[in-house]
Amino acid sequence: MQELVWLLLPVAAASGWWMARRSAARDCNESDRRTTPAYFRGLNYLLNEEPDKAIDVFVQLLEVDSETVETHLALGSLFRRRGEVERAIRIHQNLIARPALSQEQRAQALLELGMDYMRAGLYDRAENLFLELKEMKLHVRKALENLLIIYQQEKDWQSCLQTAEELESLVKEPLSLARSHYFCELAEEALRKGNTEDAGRLLKKAISADASGVRPLHMQARIAMSRGDCKASNKLLQKAVEKDVRYLPEVLADFMECHRRQSSLPQLQKYLQGFLGNGMDVAVALAIVDIITETDNETAAREFLGDQMRQHPTLKGLLRLIELNANLPDLQAGQMLVSMKSHVEQLLAERPAYQCAKCGFAANTLHWQCPSCRSWSTIRRKSEPEDKHS
């Protein structure tokens, strides 16, 4: 409550200043008698911890003219930043309803009200206001940026593409990465409907929008695998890894499936061994363990993983090593390993596997768009330096 009092005190001061100026301009005692009690009534509401009533009084006292519009806008913006969206909406709606506004002032008030609606989750109302600003050709860039956020939230990817195209001409910088992901999202929708032809066409557009992206290549590889073309799928997966080696852990399952169908797992093992060390995710070593287990035996897999854990120890690697050793005939050792396994599983379950490189948002699954900062392709699988033991 104390914070709110300090927030409203400047408004009370502005109201008092405005009344003093009015009374000096009008040499009218009767006017003073009318307005002064209202001002003190507002202060009384404020001191009695009735901020809503105080707001009403001060907003009425601050008649909207060229000198007080900024005060209204600043007050509404402060309330929105504090999370008191309903109060911000009331102030901005009251401002827009006044006939004394210039076109520029009205546009600024519309922008602020649209941002209020967005904060409140009223996306339809916010969208209408931003579209109105676009038609007015005022605050167009800010309106388009907010529209893009709304369409992404609503998963209206076609509108995202149209808005991004308009925005690119204003910001003078490419939005190619975002547009590539919009095409990928449309391709995902087409695949869910079983329309692989449309999906393939959209993925080509995604690659054309941003040639450095790995997501469309991975999706193309999965489509090729669904057709039984493992050779094409494998080439696409390798191409994705060439573009961004950090993406390798995400395609390991598809790599395994491709080579399993082609009975060429030893060839994949040789390929993956080239990525061991140098900070590469432990998932690569664990994939090799799976291959050795399938093509050779558990003893060889245990020896390989034990050697890897001595060089690059991690919790995930330790957990897998426990699983392999739990199959040993020594009952006592097996029981001890099973006990250790449960503790390691608990530690892993409590730790997020992914993190946004831009804002630090942590998650347990891969998000193409960060839910926190809304950046595309910034969430990566976390490495495990904190898990390494000397």
Short mmCIF file of C-alpha atoms in Angstrom, two decimals, residues 276-278 303-314 388-390:
data_model
loop_
_atom_site.label_atom_id
_atom_site.label_comp_id
_atom_site.label_asym_id
_atom_site.label_seq_id
_atom_site.Cartn_x
_atom_site.Cartn_y
_atom_site.Cartn_z
CA LEU A 276 33.28 -37.45 -28.43
CA GLY A 277 34.92 -35.00 -26.03
CA ASN A 278 35.27 -31.27 -26.65
CA GLU A 303 34.10 -50.98 -20.61
CA PHE A 304 33.54 -48.20 -23.15
CA LEU A 305 31.28 -46.19 -20.84
CA GLY A 306 33.56 -46.70 -17.84
CA ASP A 307 36.43 -45.24 -19.86
CA GLN A 308 34.27 -42.29 -20.92
CA MET A 309 33.17 -41.58 -17.34
CA ARG A 310 36.79 -41.52 -16.19
CA GLN A 311 37.50 -38.86 -18.80
CA HIS A 312 34.21 -36.92 -18.78
CA PRO A 313 32.08 -37.91 -15.77
CA THR A 314 28.42 -36.83 -15.80
CA LYS A 388 31.61 -33.25 -13.50
CA HIS A 389 33.77 -34.60 -10.71
CA SER A 390 37.50 -34.19 -10.40
#
